[in-house]
Amino acid sequence: GNSVTQMEGPVTLSEEAFLTINCTYTATGYPSLFWYVQYPGEGLQLLLKATKADDKGSNKGFEATYRKETTSFHLEKGSVQVSDSAVYFCALSVYLSQFYFGTGTSLTVIP
Amino acid sequence: GAVVSQHPSWVICKSGTSVKIECRSLDFQATTMFWYRQFPKQSLMLMATSNEGSKATYEQGVEKDKFLINHASLTLSTLTVTSAHPEDSSFYICSARPILGTRQETQYFGPGTRLLVL
């Protein structure tokens, strides 16, 4: 079946620290992979995506590389800011089917 | 581009009443819209998939007679919570998949509707 496993949170970092949020997946077929971000009280915003193996998605300093050999799509940012505090969801979709979400990882960045 | 709106953004109602939530894709057409429910500090739970002009497909455990979904046009889907009870209080989020183009594999999410049933 299709599923996404995300690292447990919450994660607390100091400003300018390096961020990694791990995400691994299982999928039937060839999934597209996504990272969404949810700020308090809001819906989900697409952060980045990758549609095939070895693709790198990037946006706002965040990056994630689609690793088929390790079935992973880890989210990274070199220097986090207080404004990056949010909940991050990893997700996959196969052949335009429904999305499968991870449980979300809460990130808090302190000045 | 790819903006999805929801209305209302929050609603408080009495137990036993019905509440309608609208989901609109503002700058694209969507044959498929999705309705999710999110409990505090949890992930999204897919409730149903809504296809324009046809009946919605509900996930296992979701009561279709309680959560009525109508997808009347390529830009509008509605979720009606009938005879709402306090346990229906939650954050409801819709998403829409563009009908055409390279964005088709992506879902775009609305800002959510917070429902509180007293």
Short mmCIF file of C-alpha atoms in Angstrom, two decimals:
data_model
loop_
_atom_site.label_atom_id
_atom_site.label_comp_id
_atom_site.label_asym_id
_atom_site.label_seq_id
_atom_site.Cartn_x
_atom_site.Cartn_y
_atom_site.Cartn_z
CA GLY A 1 0.00 0.00 0.00
CA ASN A 2 0.85 3.68 0.11
CA SER A 3 2.07 5.38 3.25
CA VAL A 4 4.33 8.12 4.53
CA THR A 5 6.40 8.07 7.70
CA GLN A 6 7.70 11.28 9.16
CA MET A 7 10.05 11.88 12.02
CA GLU A 8 8.35 12.55 15.31
CA GLY A 9 8.30 16.06 16.64
CA PRO A 10 8.22 18.55 18.02
CA VAL A 11 11.49 19.99 16.81
CA THR A 12 12.94 23.09 18.46
CA LEU A 13 15.88 24.89 16.89
CA SER A 14 17.70 28.14 17.39
CA GLU A 15 17.60 30.70 14.62
CA GLU A 16 20.14 30.01 11.84
CA ALA A 17 20.43 26.33 12.78
CA PHE A 18 20.33 23.57 10.16
CA LEU A 19 17.04 21.74 9.72
CA THR A 20 16.37 18.19 8.62
CA ILE A 21 12.97 16.57 8.79
CA ASN A 22 13.04 12.94 7.72
CA CYS A 23 10.38 11.45 5.50
CA THR A 24 10.24 7.93 4.07
CA TYR A 25 7.53 6.36 2.01
CA THR A 26 6.11 3.16 0.62
CA ALA A 27 4.19 3.27 -2.61
CA THR A 28 2.73 1.10 -5.32
CA GLY A 29 3.89 2.54 -8.59
CA TYR A 30 5.79 5.79 -9.08
CA PRO A 31 4.69 8.45 -6.65
CA SER A 32 5.02 12.19 -6.73
CA LEU A 33 6.30 13.55 -3.42
CA PHE A 34 5.39 16.76 -1.66
CA TRP A 35 6.12 18.88 1.36
CA TYR A 36 3.33 21.07 2.69
CA VAL A 37 3.56 23.65 5.47
CA GLN A 38 0.78 24.65 7.83
CA TYR A 39 0.99 27.83 9.87
CA PRO A 40 -1.14 28.12 13.01
CA GLY A 41 -4.84 28.31 12.26
CA GLU A 42 -4.35 28.06 8.51
CA GLY A 43 -4.67 25.48 5.77
CA LEU A 44 -1.83 23.74 4.02
CA GLN A 45 0.48 25.49 1.59
CA LEU A 46 2.55 23.65 -0.96
CA LEU A 47 6.20 24.14 -0.08
CA LEU A 48 7.88 22.01 -2.74
CA LYS A 49 7.44 18.88 -4.78
CA ALA A 50 9.28 16.31 -6.87
CA THR A 51 7.68 14.07 -9.45
CA LYS A 52 10.41 11.56 -10.28
CA ALA A 53 13.52 9.96 -8.86
CA ASP A 54 16.53 12.23 -8.30
CA ASP A 55 14.42 15.37 -8.73
CA LYS A 56 15.15 18.09 -6.22
CA GLY A 57 12.36 20.34 -5.10
CA SER A 58 13.26 23.71 -3.62
CA ASN A 59 11.49 26.80 -2.37
CA LYS A 60 12.21 29.56 0.17
CA GLY A 61 15.55 27.98 1.08
CA PHE A 62 14.01 24.55 1.69
CA GLU A 63 15.14 21.57 -0.35
CA ALA A 64 14.21 17.92 -0.68
CA THR A 65 15.55 15.28 -3.05
CA TYR A 66 13.49 12.32 -4.27
CA ARG A 67 15.61 9.27 -3.39
CA LYS A 68 14.12 6.15 -4.89
CA GLU A 69 16.87 3.85 -3.61
CA THR A 70 16.17 4.83 -0.01
CA THR A 71 12.48 5.70 -0.54
CA SER A 72 13.08 9.03 1.15
CA PHE A 73 12.26 12.70 0.67
CA HIS A 74 13.94 14.48 3.56
CA LEU A 75 13.34 18.19 4.00
CA GLU A 76 16.35 20.42 4.66
CA LYS A 77 17.11 24.07 5.21
CA GLY A 78 20.52 25.48 5.90
CA SER A 79 19.52 28.35 8.18
CA VAL A 80 16.08 28.48 9.76
CA GLN A 81 14.27 31.64 10.79
CA VAL A 82 11.64 32.31 13.42
CA SER A 83 9.10 32.70 10.61
CA ASP A 84 9.69 29.06 9.62
CA SER A 85 7.90 27.91 12.78
CA ALA A 86 5.03 25.77 11.53
CA VAL A 87 3.93 22.18 11.03
CA TYR A 88 5.44 20.38 8.05
CA PHE A 89 3.70 17.51 6.27
CA CYS A 90 5.27 15.08 3.85
CA ALA A 91 2.87 13.57 1.32
CA LEU A 92 2.72 11.34 -1.72
CA SER A 93 0.34 10.80 -4.58
CA VAL A 94 0.33 7.99 -7.12
CA TYR A 95 -1.20 8.33 -10.57
CA LEU A 96 -3.29 11.36 -9.61
CA SER A 97 -4.88 9.43 -6.77
CA GLN A 98 -5.59 10.68 -3.29
CA PHE A 99 -2.82 12.14 -1.19
CA TYR A 100 -1.27 10.20 1.66
CA PHE A 101 0.07 12.42 4.43
CA GLY A 102 2.57 11.86 7.16
CA THR A 103 1.63 12.75 10.70
CA GLY A 104 3.27 16.17 10.51
CA THR A 105 6.31 17.56 12.29
CA SER A 106 5.98 20.66 14.40
CA LEU A 107 8.95 23.04 14.14
CA THR A 108 9.60 25.88 16.56
CA VAL A 109 12.47 28.27 15.91
CA ILE A 110 13.60 30.40 18.82
CA PRO A 111 15.51 33.65 18.43
CA GLY B 1 -2.22 31.32 -9.08
CA ALA B 2 -3.90 28.14 -7.79
CA VAL B 3 -5.93 29.74 -5.03
CA VAL B 4 -8.61 27.84 -3.15
CA SER B 5 -11.02 29.60 -0.83
CA GLN B 6 -13.32 28.26 1.86
CA HIS B 7 -16.33 29.86 3.41
CA PRO B 8 -16.97 30.33 6.22
CA SER B 9 -13.57 30.37 7.90
CA TRP B 10 -15.16 29.48 11.20
CA VAL B 11 -18.64 28.68 12.41
CA ILE B 12 -20.32 28.03 15.73
CA CYS B 13 -23.64 26.25 15.73
CA LYS B 14 -26.06 24.52 18.04
CA SER B 15 -26.27 20.77 18.25
CA GLY B 16 -28.78 19.37 15.76
CA THR B 17 -28.40 22.08 13.14
CA SER B 18 -26.81 21.70 9.72
CA VAL B 19 -23.79 23.59 8.49
CA LYS B 20 -22.70 24.11 4.90
CA ILE B 21 -19.06 24.76 3.98
CA GLU B 22 -18.11 25.98 0.52
CA CYS B 23 -14.85 25.28 -1.27
CA ARG B 24 -14.00 27.26 -4.39
CA SER B 25 -11.10 27.16 -6.79
CA LEU B 26 -10.68 30.81 -7.72
CA ASP B 27 -8.35 30.77 -10.69
CA PHE B 28 -8.50 27.26 -12.06
CA GLN B 29 -10.98 24.52 -12.76
CA ALA B 30 -11.00 21.31 -10.79
CA THR B 31 -12.85 18.13 -11.68
CA THR B 32 -11.74 16.64 -8.38
CA MET B 33 -11.92 18.17 -4.93
CA PHE B 34 -11.10 16.53 -1.64
CA TRP B 35 -12.45 17.04 1.84
CA TYR B 36 -10.26 16.44 4.87
CA ARG B 37 -10.77 16.61 8.58
CA GLN B 38 -8.01 17.53 10.95
CA PHE B 39 -8.05 17.03 14.70
CA PRO B 40 -5.80 19.15 16.94
CA LYS B 41 -2.12 18.39 16.43
CA GLN B 42 -2.89 15.53 14.07
CA SER B 43 -2.57 14.89 10.39
CA LEU B 44 -5.27 15.26 7.79
CA MET B 45 -7.83 12.51 7.44
CA LEU B 46 -9.35 12.18 3.99
CA MET B 47 -13.13 12.10 4.28
CA ALA B 48 -14.23 11.99 0.67
CA THR B 49 -13.30 12.61 -2.91
CA SER B 50 -15.68 14.84 -4.83
CA ASN B 51 -15.97 14.65 -8.60
CA GLU B 52 -17.86 17.24 -10.59
CA GLY B 53 -21.19 15.94 -11.78
CA SER B 54 -21.06 12.64 -9.95
CA LYS B 55 -21.49 11.22 -6.48
CA ALA B 56 -18.70 11.64 -3.99
CA THR B 57 -16.57 8.71 -2.92
CA TYR B 58 -16.40 8.40 0.85
CA GLU B 59 -13.59 6.86 2.86
CA GLN B 60 -14.31 3.94 5.11
CA GLY B 61 -15.93 5.00 8.35
CA VAL B 62 -17.24 8.32 7.05
CA GLU B 63 -21.03 8.58 7.11
CA LYS B 64 -22.20 9.78 3.72
CA ASP B 65 -25.65 10.71 5.05
CA LYS B 66 -24.10 12.91 7.68
CA PHE B 67 -21.48 14.58 5.51
CA LEU B 68 -23.23 15.52 2.31
CA ILE B 69 -20.99 16.55 -0.54
CA ASN B 70 -22.09 18.29 -3.69
CA HIS B 71 -19.74 19.20 -6.55
CA ALA B 72 -22.02 21.20 -8.79
CA SER B 73 -19.43 22.93 -10.97
CA LEU B 74 -15.76 22.84 -11.87
CA THR B 75 -15.01 25.50 -9.28
CA LEU B 76 -17.32 24.71 -6.38
CA SER B 77 -17.78 21.86 -3.93
CA THR B 78 -19.85 22.01 -0.76
CA LEU B 79 -19.77 19.94 2.39
CA THR B 80 -22.87 19.93 4.56
CA VAL B 81 -22.61 18.57 8.07
CA THR B 82 -26.15 17.47 8.87
CA SER B 83 -27.54 17.34 12.39
CA ALA B 84 -24.20 18.39 13.79
CA HIS B 85 -23.10 17.18 17.21
CA PRO B 86 -20.22 18.26 19.44
CA GLU B 87 -18.08 15.36 18.22
CA ASP B 88 -18.25 16.87 14.72
CA SER B 89 -16.30 19.89 15.95
CA SER B 90 -13.11 19.96 13.96
CA PHE B 91 -11.05 21.74 11.33
CA TYR B 92 -12.32 20.92 7.85
CA ILE B 93 -10.00 21.50 4.91
CA CYS B 94 -10.74 21.13 1.23
CA SER B 95 -8.33 20.79 -1.63
CA ALA B 96 -8.64 20.92 -5.40
CA ARG B 97 -6.70 19.33 -8.21
CA PRO B 98 -6.36 21.37 -11.43
CA ILE B 99 -8.08 19.90 -14.43
CA LEU B 100 -5.24 20.38 -16.85
CA GLY B 101 -1.57 21.03 -17.17
CA THR B 102 1.58 20.23 -15.26
CA ARG B 103 0.01 21.20 -11.95
CA GLN B 104 -2.43 18.34 -12.22
CA GLU B 105 -0.49 16.11 -9.87
CA THR B 106 -0.68 18.76 -7.13
CA GLN B 107 -3.50 19.48 -4.74
CA TYR B 108 -4.08 23.05 -3.64
CA PHE B 109 -5.60 23.54 -0.24
CA GLY B 110 -8.12 25.94 1.13
CA PRO B 111 -7.47 27.81 4.39
CA GLY B 112 -9.80 25.56 6.35
CA THR B 113 -13.06 25.97 8.24
CA ARG B 114 -13.15 25.61 11.98
CA LEU B 115 -16.46 24.17 13.18
CA LEU B 116 -17.55 24.28 16.79
CA VAL B 117 -20.79 22.56 17.71
CA LEU B 118 -22.22 23.51 21.08
#
